CSV table of C-alpha atoms in Angstrom, one decimal:
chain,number,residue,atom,x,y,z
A,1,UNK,CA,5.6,2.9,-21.1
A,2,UNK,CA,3.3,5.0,-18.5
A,3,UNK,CA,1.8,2.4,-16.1
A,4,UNK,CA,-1.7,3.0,-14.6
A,5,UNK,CA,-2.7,6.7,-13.9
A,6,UNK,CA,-5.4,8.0,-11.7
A,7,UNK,CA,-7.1,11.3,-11.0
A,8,UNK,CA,-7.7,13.7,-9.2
A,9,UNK,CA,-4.6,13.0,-6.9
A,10,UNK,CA,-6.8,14.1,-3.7
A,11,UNK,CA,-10.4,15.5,-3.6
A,12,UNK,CA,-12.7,16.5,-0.6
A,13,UNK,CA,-16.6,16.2,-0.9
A,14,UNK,CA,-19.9,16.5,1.3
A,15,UNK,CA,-21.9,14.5,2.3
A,16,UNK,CA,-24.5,13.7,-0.6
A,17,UNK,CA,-22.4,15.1,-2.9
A,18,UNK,CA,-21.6,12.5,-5.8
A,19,UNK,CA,-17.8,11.9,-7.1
A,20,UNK,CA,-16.2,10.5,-10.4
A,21,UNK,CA,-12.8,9.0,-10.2
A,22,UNK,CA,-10.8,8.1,-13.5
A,23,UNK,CA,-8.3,5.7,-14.1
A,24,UNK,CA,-6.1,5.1,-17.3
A,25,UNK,CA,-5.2,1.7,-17.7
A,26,UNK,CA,-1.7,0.3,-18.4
A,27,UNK,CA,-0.5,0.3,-22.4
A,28,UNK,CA,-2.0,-2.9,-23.7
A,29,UNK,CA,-4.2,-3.7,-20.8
A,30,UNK,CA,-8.0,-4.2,-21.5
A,31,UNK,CA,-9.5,-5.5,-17.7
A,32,UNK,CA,-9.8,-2.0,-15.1
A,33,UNK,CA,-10.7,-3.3,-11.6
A,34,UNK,CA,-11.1,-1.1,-8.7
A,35,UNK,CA,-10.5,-1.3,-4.8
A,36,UNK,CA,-11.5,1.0,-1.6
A,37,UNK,CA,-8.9,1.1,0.8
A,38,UNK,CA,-9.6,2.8,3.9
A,39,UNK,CA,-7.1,4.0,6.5
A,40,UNK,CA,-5.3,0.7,7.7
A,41,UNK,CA,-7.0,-2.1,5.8
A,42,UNK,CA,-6.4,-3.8,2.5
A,43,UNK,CA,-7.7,-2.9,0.0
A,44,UNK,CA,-11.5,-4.4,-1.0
A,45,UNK,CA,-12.7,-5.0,-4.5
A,46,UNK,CA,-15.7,-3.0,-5.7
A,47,UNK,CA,-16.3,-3.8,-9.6
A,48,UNK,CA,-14.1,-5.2,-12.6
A,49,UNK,CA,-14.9,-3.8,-15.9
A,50,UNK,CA,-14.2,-6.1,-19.4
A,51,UNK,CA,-15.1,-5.2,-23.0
A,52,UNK,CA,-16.8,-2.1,-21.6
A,53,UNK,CA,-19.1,-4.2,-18.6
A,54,UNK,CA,-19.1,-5.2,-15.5
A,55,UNK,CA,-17.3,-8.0,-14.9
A,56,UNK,CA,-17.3,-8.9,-11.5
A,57,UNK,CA,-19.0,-6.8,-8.4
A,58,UNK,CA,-17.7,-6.9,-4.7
A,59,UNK,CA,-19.9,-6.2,-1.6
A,60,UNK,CA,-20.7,-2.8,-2.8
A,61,UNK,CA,-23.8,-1.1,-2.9
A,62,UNK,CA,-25.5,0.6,-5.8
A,63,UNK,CA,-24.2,4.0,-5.1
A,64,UNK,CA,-21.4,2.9,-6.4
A,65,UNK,CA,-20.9,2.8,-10.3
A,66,UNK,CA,-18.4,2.6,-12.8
A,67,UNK,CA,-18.3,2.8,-16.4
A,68,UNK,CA,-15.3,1.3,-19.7
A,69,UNK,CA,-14.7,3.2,-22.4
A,70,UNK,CA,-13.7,1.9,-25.8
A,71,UNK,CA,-10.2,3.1,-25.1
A,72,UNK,CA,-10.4,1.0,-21.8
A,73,UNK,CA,-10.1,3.7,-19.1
A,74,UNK,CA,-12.5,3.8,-16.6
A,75,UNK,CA,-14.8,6.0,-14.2
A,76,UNK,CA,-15.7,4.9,-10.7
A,77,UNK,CA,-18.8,7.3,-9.8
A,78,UNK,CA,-20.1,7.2,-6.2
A,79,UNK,CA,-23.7,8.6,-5.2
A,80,UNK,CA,-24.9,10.4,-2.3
A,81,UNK,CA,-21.6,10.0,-0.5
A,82,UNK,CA,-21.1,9.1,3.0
A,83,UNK,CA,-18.4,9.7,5.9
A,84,UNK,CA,-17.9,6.4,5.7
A,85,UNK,CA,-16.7,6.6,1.9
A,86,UNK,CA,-13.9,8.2,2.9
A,87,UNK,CA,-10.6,6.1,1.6
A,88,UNK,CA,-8.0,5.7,-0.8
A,89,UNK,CA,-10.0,4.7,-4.4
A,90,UNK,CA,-6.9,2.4,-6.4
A,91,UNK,CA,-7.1,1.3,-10.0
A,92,UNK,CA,-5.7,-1.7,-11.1
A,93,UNK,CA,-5.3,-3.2,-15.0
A,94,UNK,CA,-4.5,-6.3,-15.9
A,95,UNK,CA,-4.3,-8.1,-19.7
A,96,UNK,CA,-7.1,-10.2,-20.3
A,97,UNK,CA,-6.2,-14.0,-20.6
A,98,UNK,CA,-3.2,-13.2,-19.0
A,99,UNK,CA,-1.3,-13.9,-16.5
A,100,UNK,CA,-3.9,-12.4,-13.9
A,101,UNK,CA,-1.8,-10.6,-12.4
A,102,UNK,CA,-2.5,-6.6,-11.7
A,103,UNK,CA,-1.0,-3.3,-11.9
A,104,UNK,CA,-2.1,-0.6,-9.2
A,105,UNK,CA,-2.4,2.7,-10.0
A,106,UNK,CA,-1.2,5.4,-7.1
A,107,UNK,CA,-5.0,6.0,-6.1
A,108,UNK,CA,-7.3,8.8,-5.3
A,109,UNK,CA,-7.7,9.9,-1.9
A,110,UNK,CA,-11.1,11.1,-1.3
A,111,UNK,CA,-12.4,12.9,2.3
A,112,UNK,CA,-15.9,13.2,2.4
A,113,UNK,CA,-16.5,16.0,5.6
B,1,UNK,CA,-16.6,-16.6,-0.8
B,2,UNK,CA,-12.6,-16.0,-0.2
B,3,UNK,CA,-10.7,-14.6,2.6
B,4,UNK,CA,-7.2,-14.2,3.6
B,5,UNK,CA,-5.7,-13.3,6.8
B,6,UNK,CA,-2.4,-12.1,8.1
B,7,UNK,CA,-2.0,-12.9,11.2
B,8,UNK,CA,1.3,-10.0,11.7
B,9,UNK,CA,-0.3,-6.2,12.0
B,10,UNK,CA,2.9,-4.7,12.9
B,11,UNK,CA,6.3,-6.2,12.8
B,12,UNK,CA,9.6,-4.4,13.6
B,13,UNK,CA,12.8,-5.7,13.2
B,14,UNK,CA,16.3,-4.8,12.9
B,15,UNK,CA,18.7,-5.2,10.4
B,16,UNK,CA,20.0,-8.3,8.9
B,17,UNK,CA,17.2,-10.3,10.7
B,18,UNK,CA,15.5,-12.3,9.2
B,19,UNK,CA,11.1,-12.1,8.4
B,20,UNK,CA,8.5,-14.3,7.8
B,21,UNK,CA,5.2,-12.5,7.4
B,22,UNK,CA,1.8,-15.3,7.3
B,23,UNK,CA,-0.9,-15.5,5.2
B,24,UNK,CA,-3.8,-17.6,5.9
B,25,UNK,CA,-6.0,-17.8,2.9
B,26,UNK,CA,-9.9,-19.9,3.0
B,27,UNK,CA,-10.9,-21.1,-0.2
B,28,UNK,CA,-11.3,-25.1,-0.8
B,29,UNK,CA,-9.8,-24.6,-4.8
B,30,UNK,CA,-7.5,-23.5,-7.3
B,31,UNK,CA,-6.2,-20.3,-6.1
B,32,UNK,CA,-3.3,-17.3,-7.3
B,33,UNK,CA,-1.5,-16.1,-4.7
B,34,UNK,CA,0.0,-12.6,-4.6
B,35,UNK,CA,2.2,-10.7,-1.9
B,36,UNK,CA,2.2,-6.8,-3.1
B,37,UNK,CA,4.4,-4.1,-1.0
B,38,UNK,CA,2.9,-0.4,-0.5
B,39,UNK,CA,6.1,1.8,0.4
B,40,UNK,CA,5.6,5.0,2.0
B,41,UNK,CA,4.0,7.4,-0.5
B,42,UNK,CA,4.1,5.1,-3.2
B,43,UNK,CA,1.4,2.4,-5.3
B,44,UNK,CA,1.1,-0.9,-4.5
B,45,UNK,CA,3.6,-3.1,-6.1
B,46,UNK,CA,3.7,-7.2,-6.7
B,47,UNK,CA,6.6,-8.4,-4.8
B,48,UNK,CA,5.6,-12.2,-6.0
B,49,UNK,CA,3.0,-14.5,-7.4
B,50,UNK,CA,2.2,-18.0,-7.3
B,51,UNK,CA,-0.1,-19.7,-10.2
B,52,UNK,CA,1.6,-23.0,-10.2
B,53,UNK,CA,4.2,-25.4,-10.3
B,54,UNK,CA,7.4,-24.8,-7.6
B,55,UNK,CA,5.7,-23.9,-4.7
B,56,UNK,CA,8.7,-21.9,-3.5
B,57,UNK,CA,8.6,-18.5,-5.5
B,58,UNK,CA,11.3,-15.9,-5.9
B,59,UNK,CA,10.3,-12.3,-6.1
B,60,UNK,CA,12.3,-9.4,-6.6
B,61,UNK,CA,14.1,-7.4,-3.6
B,62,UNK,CA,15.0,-11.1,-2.2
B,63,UNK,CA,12.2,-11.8,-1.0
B,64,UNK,CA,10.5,-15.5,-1.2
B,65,UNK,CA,7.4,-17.0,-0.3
B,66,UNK,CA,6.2,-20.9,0.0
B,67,UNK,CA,2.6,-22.1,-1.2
B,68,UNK,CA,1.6,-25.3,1.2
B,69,UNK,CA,-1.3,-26.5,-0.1
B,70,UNK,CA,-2.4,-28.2,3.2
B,71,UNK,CA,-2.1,-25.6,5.1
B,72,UNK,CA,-4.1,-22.9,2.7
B,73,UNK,CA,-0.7,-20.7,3.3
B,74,UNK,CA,1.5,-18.6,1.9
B,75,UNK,CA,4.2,-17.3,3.8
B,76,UNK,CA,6.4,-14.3,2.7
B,77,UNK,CA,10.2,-14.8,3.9
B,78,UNK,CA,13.4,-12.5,3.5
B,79,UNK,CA,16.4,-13.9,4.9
B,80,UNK,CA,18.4,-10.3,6.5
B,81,UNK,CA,16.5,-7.2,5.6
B,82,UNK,CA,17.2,-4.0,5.3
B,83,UNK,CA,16.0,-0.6,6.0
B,84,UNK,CA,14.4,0.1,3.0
B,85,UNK,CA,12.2,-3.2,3.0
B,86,UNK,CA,10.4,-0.5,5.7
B,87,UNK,CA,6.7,-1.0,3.9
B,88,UNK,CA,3.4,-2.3,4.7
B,89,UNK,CA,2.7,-6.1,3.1
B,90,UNK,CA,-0.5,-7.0,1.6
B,91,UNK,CA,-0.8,-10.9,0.7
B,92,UNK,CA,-3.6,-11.4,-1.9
B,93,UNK,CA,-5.8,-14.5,-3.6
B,94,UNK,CA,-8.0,-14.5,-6.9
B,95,UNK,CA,-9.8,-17.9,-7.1
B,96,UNK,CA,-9.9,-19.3,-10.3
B,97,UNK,CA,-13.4,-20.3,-10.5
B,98,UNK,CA,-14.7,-16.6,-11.1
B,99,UNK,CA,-15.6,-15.0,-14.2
B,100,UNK,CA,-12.8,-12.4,-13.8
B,101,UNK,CA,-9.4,-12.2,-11.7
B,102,UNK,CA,-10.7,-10.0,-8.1
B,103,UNK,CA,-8.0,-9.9,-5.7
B,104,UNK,CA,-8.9,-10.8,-2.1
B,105,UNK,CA,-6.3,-9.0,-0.2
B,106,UNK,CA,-5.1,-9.6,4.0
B,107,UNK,CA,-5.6,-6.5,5.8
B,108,UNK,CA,-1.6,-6.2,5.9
B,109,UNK,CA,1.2,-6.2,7.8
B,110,UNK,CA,3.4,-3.0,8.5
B,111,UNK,CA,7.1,-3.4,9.1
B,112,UNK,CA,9.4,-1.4,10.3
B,113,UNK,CA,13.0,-2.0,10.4
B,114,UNK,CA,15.3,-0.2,12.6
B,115,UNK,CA,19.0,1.1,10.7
């Protein structure tokens, strides 16, 4: 039973460039959440996506999107990328009406230079 | 809104002693309560959860943590540990009066424990 996969493993960007991260949730999960995590910090909920929309939104601007396909993986796109968006990028699934608890993928680490 | 603080950044023990990592959360109702573990190079994993009922929870690895309700805690204990419990410690909370299940996570707590 593969448990939640992410990609790319690593990717470096520009500033202004814009970024899609994918995530594959866990076999028989439906709810994809993701978190930022930057260098020494916990990680920080951005969106939660459910039955193909958003769920829930953190303290996140607008540059940052995501999208739930029928199949129940996920994109997490970012816009006009900043320094400041550099961190670890972790996807996390979780069975809806469950037990609310949630699986963590092993993240992409993005560098924007 | 939720927070959750841990008041340990870095911890280093030896081993067979024993830890006890706090977690501070604010929020006035019904919460989960989470500790995950990040060993080096690999995911996030749950260590332990709390929805309800004892509030002393056993996770795996023999580790423990106590919910007190009065004191919006939930401390993560291990009575002798061992070089491999090496890891940083994340405590987490999802209030349960939101639409879906967001984890508020402490900023952690790295240990290090000395063979």
């Amino acid at each position: 039973d593969a448990g939640v996969t992410q990609s790319p493993t690593h990717l470096i960007k520009t500033r202004g460039q814009q970024v899609t991260l994918r995530c594959s949730p866990k076999s028989g999960h439906d709810t994809v959440s993701w978190y930022q995590q930057a260098l020494g910090q916990g990680p920080q909920f951005i969106f939660q996506y459910y039955e193909e929309e958003e769920r829930q939104r953190g303290n996140f601007p607008d540059r940052f999107s995501g999208h739930q396909f029928p199949n129940y993986s996920s994109e997490l796109n970012v816009n006009a990328l900043l320094l400041g968006d550099s961190a670890l990028y972790l996807c996390a699934s979780s069975p809806e009406g469950g037990s609310y608890e949630q699986y963590f993928g092993p993240g992409t680490r993005l560098t924007v230079t | 809104a939720q927070s959750v603080s841990q008041h340990n950044h870095h911890v280093i023990l030896s081993e067979a002693a024993s830890l006890e990592l706090g977690c501070n959360y604010s929020y006035g109702g019904t919460v989960n309560l989470f500790w995950y573990v990040q060993y080096p190079g690999q995911h996030l994993q749950l260590l332990l959860k709390y929805f309800s009922g004892d509030p002393l929870v056993k996770g795996i690895k023999g580790f423990e943590a106590e919910f007190i309700k009065s004191k919006f805690s939930f401390n993560l204990r291990k009575p002798s540990v061992q070089w491999s419990d090496t890891a940083e410690y994340f405590c987490a909370v999802n209030a349960l009066n939101n639409a879906g299940n967001m984890l508020t996570f402490g900023g952690g707590t790295r240990l290090m424990v000395k063979p």
